[in-house]
Amino acid sequence: MLIRIPSASLHGIEAYLVDVEVDISQGLPAFIIVGLPDAAVRESKERVRTALRNCGFDFPAKKIIINLAPASRKKEGSSFDLPIALGLLAFLGTISAEKLTQYLFVGELTLEGSLKAVRGALPFSLLASKKKFAGLVLPKRNEKEACLVQNFPVYGLRHLLEVVKLLGGSDEIKPAKYSLPELIGESPSELDFSEVRGQHQAKRALEVAAAGGHNLLMIGPPGSGKTMLARRLPTILPEMAFEEIIEVTQIYSAAGLLGDRSAISQRPFRSPHHTITDTGLVGGGNYPRPGEVSLAHRGVLFLDEFPEFSRQALESLRQPLEDGQVTISRVSSSITYPCSFMLVAAMNPCADVFLGSGGEVNCTEIERRKYYSRLSRPLLDRIDIQVEVPSVKYQDIIGKPPGEPSAEIRKRVSAARRIQWERFKGRKIFANSQMNSRDIRHFCLLDSDGDRLMETAMKRFRFSARAYDRILKVARTIADLAGEEKISAAAVAEAIQYRIMDRF
């Protein structure tokens, strides 16, 4: 007797359909699982056997073979416990085998039959909706996350006996119903730009970076506020659209990092320690998982003590920064994760910033060059804005008037982003930082004064062609913040100030 139960597994952040085929026949009692299962899947036979007995069901003393199709893909995790148990119950006649094909089932079983949460509930829900199943049956704790797929029945259940009731036609079991605000509502951030004292140039640089999606490098001594500024950057970025919420939540769901949240509705801020490996940064492992670059998708990746990261880890950032996605290749397959993020890095002016008397930074040019040499030129070329963050003055620390709040800065940033969305409508880019050379020539038109200033700067500072493009991108964003169609000399001058690393 062969019974098929629809289930699903993860490939990267996408779900794919897995048919759990249960065959029970005469012969010596055995419980065999095939179809490239990992250790967690193979152990499910013990969980299922014990759960059925503790729920009062008989366990068939026959030859049981479970096949997870397609057999060519590696299966991992414990989400196949529920469909395997249901296949055995269908053989016993407890539930209808025909009804099993109407739903998609995922869930881990405890030894007493309760359903435990699994990774990937949102991708599973998206797959079930796409394949037009009558509903998705999964653990109660994953219910809200799965309900982000609107107008699709999701049954979040707590116990195997509730699943049996659902398949038996009981009116007690209803699909979950949540309003969108209930699913994506999060408390506003407690951080605000009004708390930052002084550092007017750095705050302006962060506003420009947020408006154009530019990568940013801050250089300054310890205690100057670099980390404080970086942590407040998400508060001035435009609010996430629903499509972005789905994208980011899908990544966190596949990584098992949602916790008690049903959605990620605020832009991510990731700040890994400088001892992180390249695998931890871009993703990978024996069973590939999203790295920090993907967890920062649609948000900010902050790298403090930038030169202290390993050279290999930093160089691994070049492809994600350029392509907005990272591909992890293995012998059997390759996985692509999205990683469209803003890189914000911070570093000291030199290796030892306490060489000067009185606690002042007194780095020589040789010391600076030696310290900066830890960063490759190709990586620095991908950072549009480079700004110095000096020590905070005493007058700024004790100053009474608060700075401008994040809400006001966000209004200007959102207005500039709307200009860019209109400019790039119908294309795959959404911000000035993503323009290619052809876009720069078309959209970054200088007025006569701006053109003369750029020519003078190119000759005086010997900027490279790549630096020229970066300056134009940033100048275009500055003009968008000012609501100007053409790029003025003032916008060009400000953009040139953000190329301090070109002096070394």
Short mmCIF file of C-alpha atoms in Angstrom, two decimals:
data_model
loop_
_atom_site.label_atom_id
_atom_site.label_comp_id
_atom_site.label_asym_id
_atom_site.label_seq_id
_atom_site.Cartn_x
_atom_site.Cartn_y
_atom_site.Cartn_z
CA MET A 1 0.00 0.00 0.00
CA LEU A 2 1.54 3.33 -1.14
CA ILE A 3 0.52 6.66 0.38
CA ARG A 4 1.76 10.11 -0.73
CA ILE A 5 1.82 13.15 1.54
CA PRO A 6 2.89 16.60 0.21
CA SER A 7 5.63 18.32 2.22
CA ALA A 8 8.48 20.71 1.49
CA SER A 9 12.14 21.41 2.11
CA LEU A 10 14.45 24.41 1.71
CA HIS A 11 17.01 25.17 -0.98
CA GLY A 12 18.62 28.41 0.11
CA ILE A 13 15.69 30.67 1.01
CA GLU A 14 13.32 29.03 -1.48
CA ALA A 15 11.09 26.05 -0.72
CA TYR A 16 10.54 23.14 -3.08
CA LEU A 17 7.95 20.38 -3.05
CA VAL A 18 8.84 17.03 -1.46
CA ASP A 19 6.54 14.02 -1.79
CA VAL A 20 6.73 11.85 1.31
CA GLU A 21 5.97 8.39 -0.04
CA VAL A 22 5.01 5.79 2.56
CA ASP A 23 5.00 2.13 1.55
CA ILE A 24 3.98 -0.53 4.07
CA SER A 25 4.22 -4.20 3.20
CA GLN A 26 4.53 -7.66 4.71
CA GLY A 27 7.95 -8.75 5.90
CA LEU A 28 10.26 -8.43 8.83
CA PRO A 29 9.48 -5.24 10.85
CA ALA A 30 11.67 -2.39 9.63
CA PHE A 31 11.54 1.39 9.34
CA ILE A 32 13.70 2.68 6.47
CA ILE A 33 13.97 6.28 5.22
CA VAL A 34 15.53 6.91 1.79
CA GLY A 35 15.88 9.97 -0.46
CA LEU A 36 19.16 11.52 0.78
CA PRO A 37 18.05 12.21 4.37
CA ASP A 38 20.42 13.83 6.86
CA ALA A 39 20.83 12.66 10.48
CA ALA A 40 17.85 14.72 11.73
CA VAL A 41 15.58 13.17 9.09
CA ARG A 42 16.80 9.63 9.80
CA GLU A 43 16.12 10.09 13.51
CA SER A 44 12.51 11.03 12.78
CA LYS A 45 11.51 7.36 12.77
CA GLU A 46 12.12 7.19 16.54
CA ARG A 47 10.24 10.43 17.19
CA VAL A 48 7.30 9.32 15.02
CA ARG A 49 7.14 5.80 16.52
CA THR A 50 7.08 7.16 20.11
CA ALA A 51 4.67 10.02 19.32
CA LEU A 52 2.11 7.69 17.75
CA ARG A 53 2.20 5.32 20.70
CA ASN A 54 1.90 8.18 23.23
CA CYS A 55 -1.11 9.51 21.30
CA GLY A 56 -2.85 6.16 21.62
CA PHE A 57 -2.30 4.87 18.08
CA ASP A 58 -0.92 1.47 17.12
CA PHE A 59 2.38 1.31 15.30
CA PRO A 60 2.30 -1.17 12.39
CA ALA A 61 4.73 -4.06 12.92
CA LYS A 62 5.48 -4.33 9.21
CA LYS A 63 8.13 -3.31 6.72
CA ILE A 64 7.88 0.48 6.36
CA ILE A 65 9.80 2.35 3.67
CA ILE A 66 9.70 6.15 3.49
CA ASN A 67 10.93 7.81 0.29
CA LEU A 68 11.51 11.57 0.12
CA ALA A 69 11.13 12.52 -3.53
CA PRO A 70 12.92 13.95 -5.44
CA ALA A 71 15.62 11.59 -4.21
CA SER A 72 18.41 13.57 -5.91
CA ARG A 73 18.25 16.48 -3.40
CA LYS A 74 19.66 16.40 0.11
CA LYS A 75 16.94 16.65 2.77
CA GLU A 76 17.67 18.19 6.16
CA GLY A 77 15.80 19.15 9.29
CA SER A 78 12.96 17.69 11.29
CA SER A 79 9.99 19.09 9.34
CA PHE A 80 9.12 15.67 7.81
CA ASP A 81 8.01 14.18 11.16
CA LEU A 82 4.38 15.27 10.69
CA PRO A 83 3.86 14.00 7.10
CA ILE A 84 5.53 10.67 7.95
CA ALA A 85 3.24 10.20 10.97
CA LEU A 86 0.18 11.07 8.89
CA GLY A 87 1.17 8.51 6.26
CA LEU A 88 1.26 5.80 8.91
CA LEU A 89 -2.11 6.91 10.30
CA ALA A 90 -3.60 6.75 6.81
CA PHE A 91 -2.43 3.14 6.55
CA LEU A 92 -4.14 2.39 9.87
CA GLY A 93 -7.36 3.91 8.50
CA THR A 94 -7.44 6.68 11.09
CA ILE A 95 -7.49 9.42 8.43
CA SER A 96 -8.33 9.56 4.72
CA ALA A 97 -5.36 9.09 2.40
CA GLU A 98 -7.18 11.12 -0.26
CA LYS A 99 -7.54 14.14 2.03
CA LEU A 100 -3.82 14.13 2.72
CA THR A 101 -3.09 15.27 -0.85
CA GLN A 102 -5.10 18.49 -0.40
CA TYR A 103 -2.75 20.13 2.13
CA LEU A 104 0.96 20.78 2.53
CA PHE A 105 2.31 19.44 5.84
CA VAL A 106 5.45 20.43 7.76
CA GLY A 107 6.29 20.05 11.43
CA GLU A 108 8.51 18.40 14.02
CA LEU A 109 6.97 16.03 16.56
CA THR A 110 7.85 15.77 20.21
CA LEU A 111 7.71 12.36 21.86
CA GLU A 112 4.23 13.08 23.22
CA GLY A 113 2.86 14.33 19.90
CA SER A 114 3.12 18.12 20.16
CA LEU A 115 4.22 20.11 17.11
CA LYS A 116 7.46 22.10 17.41
CA ALA A 117 8.41 25.06 15.25
CA VAL A 118 10.47 24.55 12.08
CA ARG A 119 12.65 26.75 9.90
CA GLY A 120 11.23 28.18 6.66
CA ALA A 121 7.53 28.61 7.43
CA LEU A 122 7.22 31.65 5.15
CA PRO A 123 8.90 29.95 2.14
CA PHE A 124 6.66 26.91 2.74
CA SER A 125 3.57 29.13 2.77
CA LEU A 126 4.64 30.87 -0.44
CA LEU A 127 5.14 27.46 -2.08
CA ALA A 128 1.79 26.09 -0.89
CA SER A 129 -0.01 29.18 -2.19
CA LYS A 130 1.79 28.96 -5.55
CA LYS A 131 0.93 25.25 -5.93
CA LYS A 132 -2.71 26.00 -5.02
CA PHE A 133 -3.04 23.63 -2.06
CA ALA A 134 -6.18 23.87 0.06
CA GLY A 135 -4.03 25.02 2.97
CA LEU A 136 -0.77 24.74 4.88
CA VAL A 137 -0.65 22.70 8.10
CA LEU A 138 2.25 23.55 10.41
CA PRO A 139 3.10 24.16 14.10
CA LYS A 140 1.21 26.90 15.94
CA ARG A 141 4.39 28.87 16.63
CA ASN A 142 4.98 29.29 12.87
CA GLU A 143 1.41 30.40 12.21
CA LYS A 144 1.81 34.19 12.11
CA GLU A 145 4.90 34.01 9.93
CA ALA A 146 3.10 31.81 7.39
CA CYS A 147 0.08 34.15 7.40
CA LEU A 148 2.16 36.88 5.75
CA VAL A 149 0.98 35.21 2.53
CA GLN A 150 -2.36 36.95 2.24
CA ASN A 151 -5.67 35.19 1.44
CA PHE A 152 -4.25 31.70 1.87
CA PRO A 153 -5.53 29.25 4.54
CA VAL A 154 -2.93 28.51 7.21
CA TYR A 155 -3.63 26.02 10.00
CA GLY A 156 -1.32 26.50 12.95
CA LEU A 157 -1.86 23.52 15.23
CA ARG A 158 -0.35 22.46 18.54
CA HIS A 159 -0.71 18.68 18.52
CA LEU A 160 -0.90 15.71 16.19
CA LEU A 161 -4.43 14.97 17.45
CA GLU A 162 -5.56 18.41 16.19
CA VAL A 163 -4.23 17.53 12.73
CA VAL A 164 -6.24 14.28 12.85
CA LYS A 165 -9.35 16.31 13.76
CA LEU A 166 -8.77 18.69 10.82
CA LEU A 167 -8.44 15.80 8.36
CA GLY A 168 -11.49 14.16 9.89
CA GLY A 169 -13.61 17.18 8.92
CA SER A 170 -14.02 18.69 12.39
CA ASP A 171 -15.52 22.19 12.47
CA GLU A 172 -13.41 23.06 15.51
CA ILE A 173 -10.27 23.61 13.44
CA LYS A 174 -10.33 26.94 11.56
CA PRO A 175 -7.64 28.66 9.47
CA ALA A 176 -5.78 31.47 11.23
CA LYS A 177 -6.90 35.05 10.67
CA TYR A 178 -4.65 38.06 11.32
CA SER A 179 -4.73 41.62 10.05
CA LEU A 180 -1.59 42.91 8.36
CA PRO A 181 -0.76 45.37 11.19
CA GLU A 182 -0.90 42.46 13.67
CA LEU A 183 1.66 40.57 11.59
CA ILE A 184 4.16 43.29 10.74
CA GLY A 185 3.73 45.73 13.61
CA GLU A 186 6.94 46.38 15.55
CA SER A 187 7.75 48.90 18.24
CA PRO A 188 9.61 51.91 16.85
CA SER A 189 13.35 52.10 17.36
CA GLU A 190 14.53 53.74 20.57
CA LEU A 191 17.54 55.18 18.74
CA ASP A 192 17.34 58.67 17.23
CA PHE A 193 19.70 61.09 15.51
CA SER A 194 18.68 63.82 17.94
CA GLU A 195 20.85 62.08 20.53
CA VAL A 196 24.03 62.69 18.49
CA ARG A 197 25.94 65.77 19.64
CA GLY A 198 28.05 67.65 17.14
CA GLN A 199 29.46 65.72 14.15
CA HIS A 200 27.48 67.80 11.65
CA GLN A 201 29.61 66.74 8.68
CA ALA A 202 29.32 63.05 9.57
CA LYS A 203 25.55 63.32 10.00
CA ARG A 204 25.29 65.03 6.63
CA ALA A 205 27.38 62.25 5.07
CA LEU A 206 25.03 59.62 6.53
CA GLU A 207 22.01 61.49 5.17
CA VAL A 208 23.54 61.55 1.69
CA ALA A 209 24.48 57.87 1.96
CA ALA A 210 20.92 56.94 3.03
CA ALA A 211 19.37 59.01 0.24
CA GLY A 212 21.40 57.33 -2.50
CA GLY A 213 22.08 53.91 -1.00
CA HIS A 214 25.82 54.65 -0.97
CA ASN A 215 28.42 52.68 0.97
CA LEU A 216 30.15 54.73 3.67
CA LEU A 217 33.48 54.69 5.50
CA MET A 218 33.98 56.70 8.71
CA ILE A 219 37.52 57.43 9.92
CA GLY A 220 38.05 58.79 13.41
CA PRO A 221 39.50 58.12 16.88
CA PRO A 222 37.76 55.93 19.48
CA GLY A 223 34.91 57.70 21.23
CA SER A 224 34.14 60.06 18.37
CA GLY A 225 30.71 58.49 17.83
CA LYS A 226 31.21 56.30 14.74
CA THR A 227 29.27 53.34 16.12
CA MET A 228 26.59 55.62 17.56
CA LEU A 229 26.07 57.21 14.15
CA ALA A 230 26.02 53.88 12.32
CA ARG A 231 23.41 52.37 14.64
CA ARG A 232 21.07 55.27 13.93
CA LEU A 233 21.36 54.99 10.15
CA PRO A 234 18.37 52.58 9.78
CA THR A 235 16.16 55.17 11.49
CA ILE A 236 16.57 57.58 8.56
CA LEU A 237 16.26 55.03 5.77
CA PRO A 238 12.84 54.88 4.02
CA GLU A 239 10.30 52.59 5.64
CA MET A 240 10.21 49.08 4.21
CA ALA A 241 7.63 48.25 1.54
CA PHE A 242 5.59 45.07 2.02
CA GLU A 243 7.57 43.32 -0.74
CA GLU A 244 10.80 44.14 1.10
CA ILE A 245 9.34 42.83 4.36
CA ILE A 246 8.55 39.52 2.64
CA GLU A 247 12.09 39.32 1.15
CA VAL A 248 13.87 39.95 4.43
CA THR A 249 11.54 37.80 6.52
CA GLN A 250 12.07 34.94 4.08
CA ILE A 251 15.82 35.09 4.69
CA TYR A 252 15.46 35.15 8.48
CA SER A 253 12.87 32.38 8.33
CA ALA A 254 15.17 30.12 6.30
CA ALA A 255 18.03 30.88 8.71
CA GLY A 256 15.86 30.12 11.74
CA LEU A 257 16.46 33.58 13.23
CA LEU A 258 12.94 34.98 13.47
CA GLY A 259 12.47 33.92 17.08
CA ASP A 260 9.09 35.09 18.38
CA ARG A 261 8.68 37.66 15.60
CA SER A 262 6.26 37.06 12.75
CA ALA A 263 8.03 39.45 10.37
CA ILE A 264 11.04 41.74 9.97
CA SER A 265 9.42 45.12 9.39
CA GLN A 266 12.35 47.37 10.32
CA ARG A 267 15.48 47.55 8.22
CA PRO A 268 18.10 45.09 9.50
CA PHE A 269 21.28 46.30 11.17
CA ARG A 270 24.02 43.68 11.36
CA SER A 271 27.30 44.29 13.16
CA PRO A 272 29.56 41.19 13.12
CA HIS A 273 32.78 41.08 15.14
CA HIS A 274 36.04 41.52 13.24
CA THR A 275 37.03 37.90 14.01
CA ILE A 276 34.25 36.59 11.73
CA THR A 277 35.29 34.23 8.92
CA ASP A 278 34.54 34.78 5.26
CA THR A 279 31.97 31.94 5.50
CA GLY A 280 30.19 33.68 8.36
CA LEU A 281 30.24 36.95 6.44
CA VAL A 282 28.97 35.85 3.00
CA GLY A 283 27.35 32.50 3.91
CA GLY A 284 28.13 28.85 3.35
CA GLY A 285 28.97 25.82 5.48
CA ASN A 286 28.39 22.09 5.00
CA TYR A 287 24.68 22.86 4.90
CA PRO A 288 24.74 26.39 3.44
CA ARG A 289 23.18 29.14 5.53
CA PRO A 290 22.77 32.88 4.80
CA GLY A 291 25.73 34.97 5.94
CA GLU A 292 25.78 38.44 7.47
CA VAL A 293 25.58 40.10 4.05
CA SER A 294 22.26 38.37 3.38
CA LEU A 295 20.94 38.99 6.89
CA ALA A 296 21.61 42.68 6.20
CA HIS A 297 19.52 42.57 2.98
CA ARG A 298 17.61 45.85 2.50
CA GLY A 299 19.39 47.21 5.56
CA VAL A 300 22.84 48.04 6.91
CA LEU A 301 25.98 45.92 7.39
CA PHE A 302 28.26 47.70 9.87
CA LEU A 303 31.90 46.63 10.07
CA ASP A 304 33.64 48.29 13.01
CA GLU A 305 37.46 48.22 13.17
CA PHE A 306 37.40 47.71 9.40
CA PRO A 307 41.12 46.95 8.84
CA GLU A 308 41.06 44.34 11.63
CA PHE A 309 38.88 41.98 9.58
CA SER A 310 40.84 39.28 7.78
CA ARG A 311 41.90 40.12 4.24
CA GLN A 312 40.05 37.05 2.96
CA ALA A 313 36.79 38.10 4.64
CA LEU A 314 37.01 41.64 3.28
CA GLU A 315 37.82 40.52 -0.25
CA SER A 316 34.83 38.17 -0.17
CA LEU A 317 32.62 41.30 0.06
CA ARG A 318 33.52 42.47 -3.44
CA GLN A 319 31.09 40.27 -5.36
CA PRO A 320 28.11 40.89 -3.02
CA LEU A 321 28.72 44.65 -3.13
CA GLU A 322 28.85 44.62 -6.92
CA ASP A 323 26.04 42.16 -7.72
CA GLY A 324 23.60 42.47 -4.81
CA GLN A 325 23.63 38.69 -4.45
CA VAL A 326 26.06 35.98 -3.40
CA THR A 327 26.36 32.51 -4.91
CA ILE A 328 27.64 29.59 -2.82
CA SER A 329 28.78 26.65 -4.93
CA ARG A 330 28.95 23.07 -3.72
CA VAL A 331 29.67 19.80 -5.54
CA SER A 332 26.00 18.87 -5.89
CA SER A 333 24.45 22.32 -6.38
CA SER A 334 24.80 26.07 -5.93
CA ILE A 335 22.67 28.42 -3.86
CA THR A 336 22.15 32.13 -4.47
CA TYR A 337 21.20 34.45 -1.60
CA PRO A 338 20.09 38.09 -2.07
CA CYS A 339 22.28 40.68 -0.34
CA SER A 340 21.40 44.21 -1.40
CA PHE A 341 22.71 46.15 1.59
CA MET A 342 24.47 49.36 2.57
CA LEU A 343 28.02 48.81 3.80
CA VAL A 344 29.00 51.14 6.63
CA ALA A 345 32.55 50.73 7.89
CA ALA A 346 34.46 52.46 10.69
CA MET A 347 38.16 52.62 11.42
CA ASN A 348 40.80 54.52 13.39
CA PRO A 349 43.19 56.91 11.64
CA CYS A 350 46.10 54.56 12.39
CA ALA A 351 46.92 51.41 14.35
CA ASP A 352 47.77 53.27 17.59
CA VAL A 353 45.65 56.39 17.99
CA PHE A 354 47.06 57.26 21.41
CA LEU A 355 50.55 58.20 20.26
CA GLY A 356 49.96 61.93 20.65
CA SER A 357 50.27 63.88 23.89
CA GLY A 358 47.17 64.84 25.84
CA GLY A 359 45.16 62.01 24.27
CA GLU A 360 45.08 63.76 20.87
CA VAL A 361 45.41 61.74 17.70
CA ASN A 362 48.78 62.40 16.12
CA CYS A 363 49.19 59.86 13.33
CA THR A 364 51.93 60.54 10.81
CA GLU A 365 51.26 60.07 7.11
CA ILE A 366 53.52 57.00 7.08
CA GLU A 367 51.51 55.42 9.92
CA ARG A 368 48.28 56.20 8.14
CA ARG A 369 49.49 54.69 4.86
CA LYS A 370 50.67 51.55 6.63
CA TYR A 371 47.32 51.12 8.38
CA TYR A 372 45.25 51.87 5.27
CA SER A 373 47.30 49.37 3.25
CA ARG A 374 45.37 46.59 5.01
CA LEU A 375 42.44 47.56 2.80
CA SER A 376 42.66 46.74 -0.90
CA ARG A 377 42.08 49.46 -3.46
CA PRO A 378 39.32 47.48 -5.29
CA LEU A 379 37.38 47.27 -2.02
CA LEU A 380 37.83 50.96 -1.23
CA ASP A 381 36.71 51.82 -4.77
CA ARG A 382 33.32 50.31 -3.91
CA ILE A 383 32.83 52.78 -1.04
CA ASP A 384 31.38 56.01 -2.43
CA ILE A 385 31.57 58.17 0.68
CA GLN A 386 34.61 58.46 2.97
CA VAL A 387 34.35 60.95 5.81
CA GLU A 388 36.46 61.94 8.82
CA VAL A 389 34.79 61.87 12.23
CA PRO A 390 36.83 64.04 14.64
CA SER A 391 36.70 63.89 18.43
CA VAL A 392 33.62 65.53 19.90
CA LYS A 393 34.25 69.01 21.33
CA TYR A 394 33.39 69.78 24.93
CA GLN A 395 30.95 72.51 23.87
CA ASP A 396 29.01 69.97 21.78
CA ILE A 397 28.89 67.45 24.63
CA ILE A 398 27.34 69.91 27.10
CA GLY A 399 25.20 71.66 24.49
CA LYS A 400 21.52 71.90 25.46
CA PRO A 401 19.65 72.01 22.12
CA PRO A 402 19.05 68.48 20.73
CA GLY A 403 20.02 67.62 17.20
CA GLU A 404 17.58 67.12 14.33
CA PRO A 405 15.35 64.04 14.93
CA SER A 406 15.50 61.00 12.67
CA ALA A 407 11.91 61.56 11.50
CA GLU A 408 12.80 64.89 9.87
CA ILE A 409 15.89 63.50 8.17
CA ARG A 410 13.90 60.47 6.96
CA LYS A 411 11.42 62.80 5.21
CA ARG A 412 14.21 64.32 3.11
CA VAL A 413 15.76 60.91 2.44
CA SER A 414 12.39 59.45 1.37
CA ALA A 415 11.74 62.41 -0.93
CA ALA A 416 15.12 61.89 -2.61
CA ARG A 417 14.44 58.14 -2.96
CA ARG A 418 11.07 58.85 -4.60
CA ILE A 419 12.87 60.96 -7.22
CA GLN A 420 15.20 58.03 -7.89
CA TRP A 421 12.35 55.48 -8.05
CA GLU A 422 10.70 57.63 -10.72
CA ARG A 423 13.99 58.04 -12.55
CA PHE A 424 14.70 54.31 -12.68
CA LYS A 425 11.08 53.14 -13.07
CA GLY A 426 10.82 49.84 -14.93
CA ARG A 427 14.43 48.92 -14.25
CA LYS A 428 16.11 46.63 -11.73
CA ILE A 429 17.85 49.46 -9.85
CA PHE A 430 16.27 51.68 -7.23
CA ALA A 431 19.03 54.04 -6.03
CA ASN A 432 21.80 56.23 -7.46
CA SER A 433 24.50 53.97 -6.04
CA GLN A 434 23.47 51.22 -8.48
CA MET A 435 23.95 53.26 -11.65
CA ASN A 436 26.34 51.88 -14.28
CA SER A 437 28.56 53.98 -16.55
CA ARG A 438 25.84 54.46 -19.15
CA ASP A 439 23.35 55.62 -16.49
CA ILE A 440 25.90 58.08 -15.11
CA ARG A 441 26.42 59.67 -18.51
CA HIS A 442 22.65 59.94 -19.00
CA PHE A 443 21.43 61.06 -15.56
CA CYS A 444 24.40 62.90 -14.01
CA LEU A 445 24.40 66.12 -16.05
CA LEU A 446 26.51 68.95 -14.62
CA ASP A 447 25.77 72.62 -15.04
CA SER A 448 28.55 74.78 -16.47
CA ASP A 449 30.04 75.72 -13.08
CA GLY A 450 29.90 72.13 -11.89
CA ASP A 451 31.62 70.92 -15.05
CA ARG A 452 34.48 73.42 -14.61
CA LEU A 453 34.90 72.45 -10.95
CA MET A 454 35.01 68.76 -11.80
CA GLU A 455 37.64 69.32 -14.48
CA THR A 456 39.79 71.30 -12.05
CA ALA A 457 39.46 68.63 -9.34
CA MET A 458 40.37 65.83 -11.76
CA LYS A 459 43.57 67.62 -12.73
CA ARG A 460 44.54 68.75 -9.24
CA PHE A 461 43.79 65.58 -7.26
CA ARG A 462 44.43 63.13 -10.13
CA PHE A 463 41.24 61.22 -9.55
CA SER A 464 40.86 57.95 -11.44
CA ALA A 465 38.01 57.31 -13.87
CA ARG A 466 36.35 55.13 -11.24
CA ALA A 467 36.61 57.92 -8.64
CA TYR A 468 35.09 60.28 -11.21
CA ASP A 469 32.04 58.01 -11.53
CA ARG A 470 31.71 57.73 -7.75
CA ILE A 471 31.82 61.49 -7.33
CA LEU A 472 29.10 61.94 -9.95
CA LYS A 473 26.86 59.36 -8.25
CA VAL A 474 27.17 61.09 -4.89
CA ALA A 475 26.71 64.52 -6.48
CA ARG A 476 23.54 63.24 -8.17
CA THR A 477 22.21 62.21 -4.74
CA ILE A 478 23.10 65.60 -3.22
CA ALA A 479 21.22 67.29 -6.07
CA ASP A 480 18.22 64.99 -5.46
CA LEU A 481 18.18 66.00 -1.78
CA ALA A 482 18.10 69.63 -2.92
CA GLY A 483 15.42 68.89 -5.53
CA GLU A 484 17.67 70.04 -8.40
CA GLU A 485 17.51 68.54 -11.90
CA LYS A 486 21.07 69.44 -12.88
CA ILE A 487 24.08 68.91 -10.65
CA SER A 488 25.45 72.20 -9.36
CA ALA A 489 29.01 73.17 -8.47
CA ALA A 490 28.04 73.06 -4.77
CA ALA A 491 26.91 69.43 -5.09
CA VAL A 492 30.14 68.52 -6.91
CA ALA A 493 32.25 70.27 -4.25
CA GLU A 494 30.51 68.39 -1.44
CA ALA A 495 30.92 65.06 -3.26
CA ILE A 496 34.65 65.71 -3.74
CA GLN A 497 35.02 66.21 0.02
CA TYR A 498 33.89 62.61 0.50
CA ARG A 499 36.92 61.16 -1.33
CA ILE A 500 39.53 61.53 1.43
CA MET A 501 41.01 58.05 0.88
CA ASP A 502 42.14 59.04 -2.61
CA ARG A 503 44.93 61.05 -0.97
CA PHE A 504 46.65 57.90 0.30
#
